[in-house]
Tab-separated table of C-alpha atoms and ligand atoms in Angstrom:
chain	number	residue	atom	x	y	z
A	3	UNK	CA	39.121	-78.940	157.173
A	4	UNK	CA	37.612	-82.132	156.311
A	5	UNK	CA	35.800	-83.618	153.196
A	6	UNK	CA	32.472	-84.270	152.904
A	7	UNK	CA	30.532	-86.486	150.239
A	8	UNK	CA	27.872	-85.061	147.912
A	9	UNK	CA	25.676	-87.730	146.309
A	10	UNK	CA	26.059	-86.252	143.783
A	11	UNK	CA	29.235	-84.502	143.273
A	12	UNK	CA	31.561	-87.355	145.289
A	13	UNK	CA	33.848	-85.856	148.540
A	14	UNK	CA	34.184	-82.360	148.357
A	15	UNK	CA	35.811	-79.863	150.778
A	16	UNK	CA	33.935	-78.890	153.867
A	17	UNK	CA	33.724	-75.147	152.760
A	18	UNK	CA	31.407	-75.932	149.956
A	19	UNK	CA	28.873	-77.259	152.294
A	20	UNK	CA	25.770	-75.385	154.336
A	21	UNK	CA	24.563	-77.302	157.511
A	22	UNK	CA	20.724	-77.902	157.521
A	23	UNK	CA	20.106	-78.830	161.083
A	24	UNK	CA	18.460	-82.214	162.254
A	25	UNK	CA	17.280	-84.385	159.434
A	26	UNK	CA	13.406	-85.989	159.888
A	27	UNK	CA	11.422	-83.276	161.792
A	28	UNK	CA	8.517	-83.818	160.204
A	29	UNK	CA	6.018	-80.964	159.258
A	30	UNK	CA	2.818	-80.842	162.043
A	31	UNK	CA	-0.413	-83.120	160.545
A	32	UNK	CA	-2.233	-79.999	161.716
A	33	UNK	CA	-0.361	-77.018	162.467
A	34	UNK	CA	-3.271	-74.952	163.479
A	35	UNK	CA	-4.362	-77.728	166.160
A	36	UNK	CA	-0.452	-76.719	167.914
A	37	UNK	CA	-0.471	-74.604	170.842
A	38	UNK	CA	1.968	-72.358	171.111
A	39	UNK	CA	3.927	-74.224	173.028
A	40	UNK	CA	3.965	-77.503	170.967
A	41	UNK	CA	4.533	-74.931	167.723
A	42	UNK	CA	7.719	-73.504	169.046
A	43	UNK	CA	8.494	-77.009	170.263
A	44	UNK	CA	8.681	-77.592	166.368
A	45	UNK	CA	9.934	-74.617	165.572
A	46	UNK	CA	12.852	-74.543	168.033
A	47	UNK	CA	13.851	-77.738	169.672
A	48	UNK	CA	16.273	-80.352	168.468
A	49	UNK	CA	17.883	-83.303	169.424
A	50	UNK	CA	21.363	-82.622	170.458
A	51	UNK	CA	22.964	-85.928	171.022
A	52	UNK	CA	26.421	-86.956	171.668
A	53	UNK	CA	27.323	-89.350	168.864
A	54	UNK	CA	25.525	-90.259	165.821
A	55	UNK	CA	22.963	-87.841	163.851
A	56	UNK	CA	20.865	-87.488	161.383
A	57	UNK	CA	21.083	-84.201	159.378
A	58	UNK	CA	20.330	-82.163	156.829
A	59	UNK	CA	23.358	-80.722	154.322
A	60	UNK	CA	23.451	-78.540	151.395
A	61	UNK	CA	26.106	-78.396	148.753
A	62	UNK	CA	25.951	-74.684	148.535
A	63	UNK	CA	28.727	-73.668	146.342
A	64	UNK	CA	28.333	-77.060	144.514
A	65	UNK	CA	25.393	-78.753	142.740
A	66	UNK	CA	22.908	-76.829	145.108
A	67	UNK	CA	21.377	-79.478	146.449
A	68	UNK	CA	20.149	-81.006	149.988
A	69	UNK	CA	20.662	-84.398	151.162
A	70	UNK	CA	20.832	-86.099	154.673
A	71	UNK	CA	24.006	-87.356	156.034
A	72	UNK	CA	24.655	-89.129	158.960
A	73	UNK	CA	27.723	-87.913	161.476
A	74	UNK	CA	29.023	-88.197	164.796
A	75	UNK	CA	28.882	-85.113	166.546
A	76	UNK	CA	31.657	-86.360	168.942
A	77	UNK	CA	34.235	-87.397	165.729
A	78	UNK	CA	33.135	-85.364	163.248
A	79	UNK	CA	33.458	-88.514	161.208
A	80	UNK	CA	30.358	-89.099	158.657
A	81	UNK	CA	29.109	-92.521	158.114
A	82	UNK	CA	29.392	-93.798	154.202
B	7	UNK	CA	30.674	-36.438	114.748
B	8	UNK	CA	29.673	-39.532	116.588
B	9	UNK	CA	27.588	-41.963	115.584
B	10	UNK	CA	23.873	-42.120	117.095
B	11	UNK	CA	23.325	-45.084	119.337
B	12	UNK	CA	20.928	-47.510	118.788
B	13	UNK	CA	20.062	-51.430	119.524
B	14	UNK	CA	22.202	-51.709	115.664
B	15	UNK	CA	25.179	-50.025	116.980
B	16	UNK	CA	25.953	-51.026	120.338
B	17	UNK	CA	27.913	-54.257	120.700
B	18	UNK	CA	27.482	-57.095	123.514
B	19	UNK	CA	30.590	-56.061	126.146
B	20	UNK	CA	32.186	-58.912	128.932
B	21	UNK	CA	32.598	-58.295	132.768
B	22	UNK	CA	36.367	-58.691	132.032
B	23	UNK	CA	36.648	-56.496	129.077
B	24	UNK	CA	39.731	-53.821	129.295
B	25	UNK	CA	41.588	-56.344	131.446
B	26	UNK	CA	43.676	-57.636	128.552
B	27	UNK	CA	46.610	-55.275	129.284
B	28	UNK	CA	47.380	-56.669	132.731
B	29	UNK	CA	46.619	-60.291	131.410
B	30	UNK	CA	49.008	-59.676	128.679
B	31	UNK	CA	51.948	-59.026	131.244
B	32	UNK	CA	51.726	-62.523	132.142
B	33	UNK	CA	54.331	-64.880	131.119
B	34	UNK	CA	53.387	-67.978	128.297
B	35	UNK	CA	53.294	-70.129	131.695
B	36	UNK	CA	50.193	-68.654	133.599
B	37	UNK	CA	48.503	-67.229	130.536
B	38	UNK	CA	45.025	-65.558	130.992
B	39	UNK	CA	42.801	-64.749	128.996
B	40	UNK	CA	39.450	-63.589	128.563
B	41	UNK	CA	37.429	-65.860	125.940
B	42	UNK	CA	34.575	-64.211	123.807
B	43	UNK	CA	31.184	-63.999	124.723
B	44	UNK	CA	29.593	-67.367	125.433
B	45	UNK	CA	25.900	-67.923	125.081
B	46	UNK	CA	24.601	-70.297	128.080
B	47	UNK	CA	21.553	-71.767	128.426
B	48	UNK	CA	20.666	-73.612	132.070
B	49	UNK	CA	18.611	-77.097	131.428
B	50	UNK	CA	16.877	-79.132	134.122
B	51	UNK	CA	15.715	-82.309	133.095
B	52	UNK	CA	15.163	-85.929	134.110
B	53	UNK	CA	15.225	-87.078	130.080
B	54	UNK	CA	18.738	-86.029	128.950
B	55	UNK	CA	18.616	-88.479	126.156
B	56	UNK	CA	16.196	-85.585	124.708
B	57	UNK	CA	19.141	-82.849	124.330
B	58	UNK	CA	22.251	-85.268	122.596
B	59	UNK	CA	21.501	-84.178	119.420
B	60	UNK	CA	21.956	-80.784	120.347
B	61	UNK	CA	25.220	-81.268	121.763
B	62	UNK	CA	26.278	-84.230	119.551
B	63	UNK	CA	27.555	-86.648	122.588
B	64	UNK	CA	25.798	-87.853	125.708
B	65	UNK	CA	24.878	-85.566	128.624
B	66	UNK	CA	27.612	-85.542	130.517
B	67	UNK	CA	27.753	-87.660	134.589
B	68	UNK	CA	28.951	-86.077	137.629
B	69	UNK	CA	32.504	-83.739	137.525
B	70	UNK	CA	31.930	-84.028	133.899
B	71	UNK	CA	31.807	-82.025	130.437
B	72	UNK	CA	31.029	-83.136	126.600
B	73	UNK	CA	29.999	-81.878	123.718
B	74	UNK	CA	32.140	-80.100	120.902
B	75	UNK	CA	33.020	-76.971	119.175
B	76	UNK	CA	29.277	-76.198	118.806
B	77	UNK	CA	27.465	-76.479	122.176
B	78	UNK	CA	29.223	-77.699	125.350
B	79	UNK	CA	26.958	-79.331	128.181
B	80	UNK	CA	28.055	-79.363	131.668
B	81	UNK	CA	27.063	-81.045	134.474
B	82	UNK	CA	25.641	-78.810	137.315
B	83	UNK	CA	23.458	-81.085	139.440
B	84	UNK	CA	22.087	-84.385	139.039
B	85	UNK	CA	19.139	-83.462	137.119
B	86	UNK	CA	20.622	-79.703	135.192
B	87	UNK	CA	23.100	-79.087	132.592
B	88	UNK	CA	24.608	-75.648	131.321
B	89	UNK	CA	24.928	-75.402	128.023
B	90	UNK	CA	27.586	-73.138	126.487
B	91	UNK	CA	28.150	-71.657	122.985
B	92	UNK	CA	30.430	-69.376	121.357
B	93	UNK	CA	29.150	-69.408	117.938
B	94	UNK	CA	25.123	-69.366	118.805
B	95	UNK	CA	23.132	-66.302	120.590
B	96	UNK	CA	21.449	-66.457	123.859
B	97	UNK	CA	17.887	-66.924	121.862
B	98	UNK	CA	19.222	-69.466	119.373
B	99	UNK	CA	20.706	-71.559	121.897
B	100	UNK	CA	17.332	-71.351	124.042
B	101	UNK	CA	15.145	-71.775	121.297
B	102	UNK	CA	17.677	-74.958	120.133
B	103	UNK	CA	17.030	-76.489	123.981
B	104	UNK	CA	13.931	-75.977	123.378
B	105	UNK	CA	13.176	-77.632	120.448
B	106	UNK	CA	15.650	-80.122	121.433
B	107	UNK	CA	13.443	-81.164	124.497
B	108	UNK	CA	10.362	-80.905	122.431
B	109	UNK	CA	11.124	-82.907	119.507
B	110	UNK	CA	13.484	-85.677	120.379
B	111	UNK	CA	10.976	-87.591	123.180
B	112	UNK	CA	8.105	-87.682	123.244
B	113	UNK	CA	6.480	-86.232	127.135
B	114	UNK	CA	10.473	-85.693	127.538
B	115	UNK	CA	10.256	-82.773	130.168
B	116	UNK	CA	12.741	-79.960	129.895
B	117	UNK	CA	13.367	-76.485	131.457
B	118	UNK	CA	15.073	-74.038	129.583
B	119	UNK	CA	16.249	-70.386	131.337
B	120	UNK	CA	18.894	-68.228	129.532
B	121	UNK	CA	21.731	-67.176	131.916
B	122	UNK	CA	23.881	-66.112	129.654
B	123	UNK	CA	24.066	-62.896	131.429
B	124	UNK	CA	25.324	-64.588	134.400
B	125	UNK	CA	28.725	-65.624	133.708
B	126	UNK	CA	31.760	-64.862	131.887
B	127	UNK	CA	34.726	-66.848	130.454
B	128	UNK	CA	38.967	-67.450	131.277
B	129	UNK	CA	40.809	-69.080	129.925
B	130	UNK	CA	43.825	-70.469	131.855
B	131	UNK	CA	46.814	-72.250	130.550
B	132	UNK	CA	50.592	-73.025	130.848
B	133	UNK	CA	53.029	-74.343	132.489
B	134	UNK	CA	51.883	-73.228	135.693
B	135	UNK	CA	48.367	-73.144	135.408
B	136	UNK	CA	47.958	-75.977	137.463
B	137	UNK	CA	50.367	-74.127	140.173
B	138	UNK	CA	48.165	-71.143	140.077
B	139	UNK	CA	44.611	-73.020	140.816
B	140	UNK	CA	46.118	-74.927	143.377
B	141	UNK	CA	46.323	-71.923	145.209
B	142	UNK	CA	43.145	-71.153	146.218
B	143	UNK	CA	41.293	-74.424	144.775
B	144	UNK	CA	40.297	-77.661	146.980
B	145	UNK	CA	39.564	-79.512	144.193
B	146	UNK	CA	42.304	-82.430	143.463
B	147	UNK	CA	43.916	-80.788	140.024
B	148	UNK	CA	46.308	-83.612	139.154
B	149	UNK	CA	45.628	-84.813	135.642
B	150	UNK	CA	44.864	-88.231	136.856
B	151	UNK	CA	41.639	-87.087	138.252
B	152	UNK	CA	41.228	-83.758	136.584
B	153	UNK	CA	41.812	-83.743	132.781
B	154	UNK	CA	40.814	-83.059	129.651
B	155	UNK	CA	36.924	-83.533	129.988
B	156	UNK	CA	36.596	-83.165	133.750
B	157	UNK	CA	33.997	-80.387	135.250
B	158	UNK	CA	33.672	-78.959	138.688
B	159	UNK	CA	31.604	-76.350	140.418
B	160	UNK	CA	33.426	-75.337	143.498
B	161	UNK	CA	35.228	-72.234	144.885
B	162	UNK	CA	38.180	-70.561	143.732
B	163	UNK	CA	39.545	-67.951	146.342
B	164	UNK	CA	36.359	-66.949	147.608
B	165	UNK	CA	34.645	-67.095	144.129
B	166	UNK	CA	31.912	-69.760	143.295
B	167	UNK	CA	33.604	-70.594	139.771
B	168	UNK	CA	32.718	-73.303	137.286
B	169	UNK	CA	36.122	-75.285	136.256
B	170	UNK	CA	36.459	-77.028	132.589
B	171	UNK	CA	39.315	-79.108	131.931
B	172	UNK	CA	40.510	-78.543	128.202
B	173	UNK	CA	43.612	-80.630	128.150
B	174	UNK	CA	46.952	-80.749	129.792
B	175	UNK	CA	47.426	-77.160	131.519
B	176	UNK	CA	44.659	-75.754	130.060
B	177	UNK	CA	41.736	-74.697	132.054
B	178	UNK	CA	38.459	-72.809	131.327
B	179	UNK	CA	37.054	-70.925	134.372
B	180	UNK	CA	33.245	-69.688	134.726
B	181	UNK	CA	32.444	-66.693	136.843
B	182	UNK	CA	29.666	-64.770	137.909
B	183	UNK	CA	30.233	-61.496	136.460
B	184	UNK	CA	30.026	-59.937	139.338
B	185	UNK	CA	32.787	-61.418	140.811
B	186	UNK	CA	35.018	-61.499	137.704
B	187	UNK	CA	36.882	-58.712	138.580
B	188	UNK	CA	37.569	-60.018	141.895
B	189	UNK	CA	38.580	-63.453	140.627
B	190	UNK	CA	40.819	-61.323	137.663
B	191	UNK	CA	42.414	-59.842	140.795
B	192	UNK	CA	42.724	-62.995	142.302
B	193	UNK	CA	44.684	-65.128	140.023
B	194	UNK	CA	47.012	-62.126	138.686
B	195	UNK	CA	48.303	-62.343	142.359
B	196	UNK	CA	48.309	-65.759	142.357
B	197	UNK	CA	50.079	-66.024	139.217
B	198	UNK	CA	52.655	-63.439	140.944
B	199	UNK	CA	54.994	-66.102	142.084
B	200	UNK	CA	55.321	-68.309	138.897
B	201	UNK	CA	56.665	-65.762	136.970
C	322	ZN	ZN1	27.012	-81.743	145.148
């Protein structure tokens, strides 16, 4: 169990949270241009390092909203 | 011989209603109770200015409630309120929002849903309330951070609850109704040991 801090709400307990995945994959300029291969590339693959990352959270049983944290995926420990 | 029913004779019923006998064998220091029907309105807005007059005090910030006997507003997210009344119906209290939003600013921009249907109100106080919360609640209780005036949306037991501070041991707690009987469950047990 560890606490993590909503914008908006201030540190709240891990529980409350939903995890969004990498933060920053931006939407194709012109999806129908993809192949297939470059869609699921989109689609499917993420970064995966060891150390700090960007990502997406939602405070799900909270205020409802999304917002990008940044956390070591080593530590656990997020950065603010 | 009974009486027909119609829209004039039936009568607005709670999620908790009939639970007042096993509240009742509850000692004075984990009382429960379930509070009368509460109209609640949910607001999203980026002018909250527009809705004080409604609630006669300032929207309220983060972890936060105001407001008064009348309407109550409390903080959900950092642009939507829920607005609670006792004393108005669902309509009035939409149609106040409303006009509230309308009239106060001018281009003020305000959304307006009645959820009244969605919740229903406890009321928790006592000795042990505190006790009985801290059970099942991550949320730090201690009156230094959580008192009279303090609001949270978070989980209790496996509930997503909305949590009023009213004053020293005194608690108001927000439930879908769905899961009211679950969460009615939930804190008679809790409330087992303090007795
Ligand atoms: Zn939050």
């Amino acid at each position: 169990m560890q606490l993590i801090r909503c914008p908006w709400c201030g540190p709240r307990e891990e529980v409350e949270f939903h995890y969004g995945g990498q933060a920053g994959v931006a939407y194709p300029a012109d999806p129908a241009a993809l192949s297939d291969e470059d869609w699921a590339r989109y689609v499917f693959v993420r970064d995966n390092p060891k150390g700090r990352f960007e990502e997406r959270w939602s405070h799900a049983a909270g205020c409802r909203r999304w917002f990008t944290a940044v956390r070591d995926t080593a530590t656990y420990r997020f950065e603010r | 011989m009974e009486s027909p029913v119609s829209t004039e004779t039936l009568r607005p019923t709670g999620a908790l209603d009939g639970w007042a006998g096993r509240f009742a064998e509850l000692p004075d220091s984990v009382a429960l109770l379930a509070e009368p029907f509460h109209a609640m309105v949910d607001v999203r807005t980026a002018d909250p200015a527009a809705l004080e007059g409604l609630v006669g005090a300032p929207l309220p910030g983060p972890n936060a409630w105001t407001g008064g006997e009348r309407v109550t507003a409390i903080r959900l997210g950092p642009d939507e309120w829920l607005l609670t009344s006792p004393f108005l119906a669902p309509p009035e209290l939409e149609a106040a929002a409303r006009a509230a939003g309308a009239a106060a600013l001018p281009g003020a921009r305000v959304a307006v849903a009645d959820v009244s249907a969605q919740r229903t109100t406890v009321r928790l106080r006592g000795a042990h309330a505190r006790d009985v919360l801290e059970t099942g609640c991550a949320i730090d209780l201690h009156p230094r951070s959580f008192g009279a005036g303090s609001a949270a949306v978070t989980l209790l037991g496996q509930a997503g609850v909305v949590l009023l501070g009213l004053g020293p041991s005194d608690y108001r707690v927000l439930v879908r109704s769905s899961f009211a009987a679950y969460l009615a469950e939930w804190l008679l047990d809790a409330a087992r040991e303090f007795r």
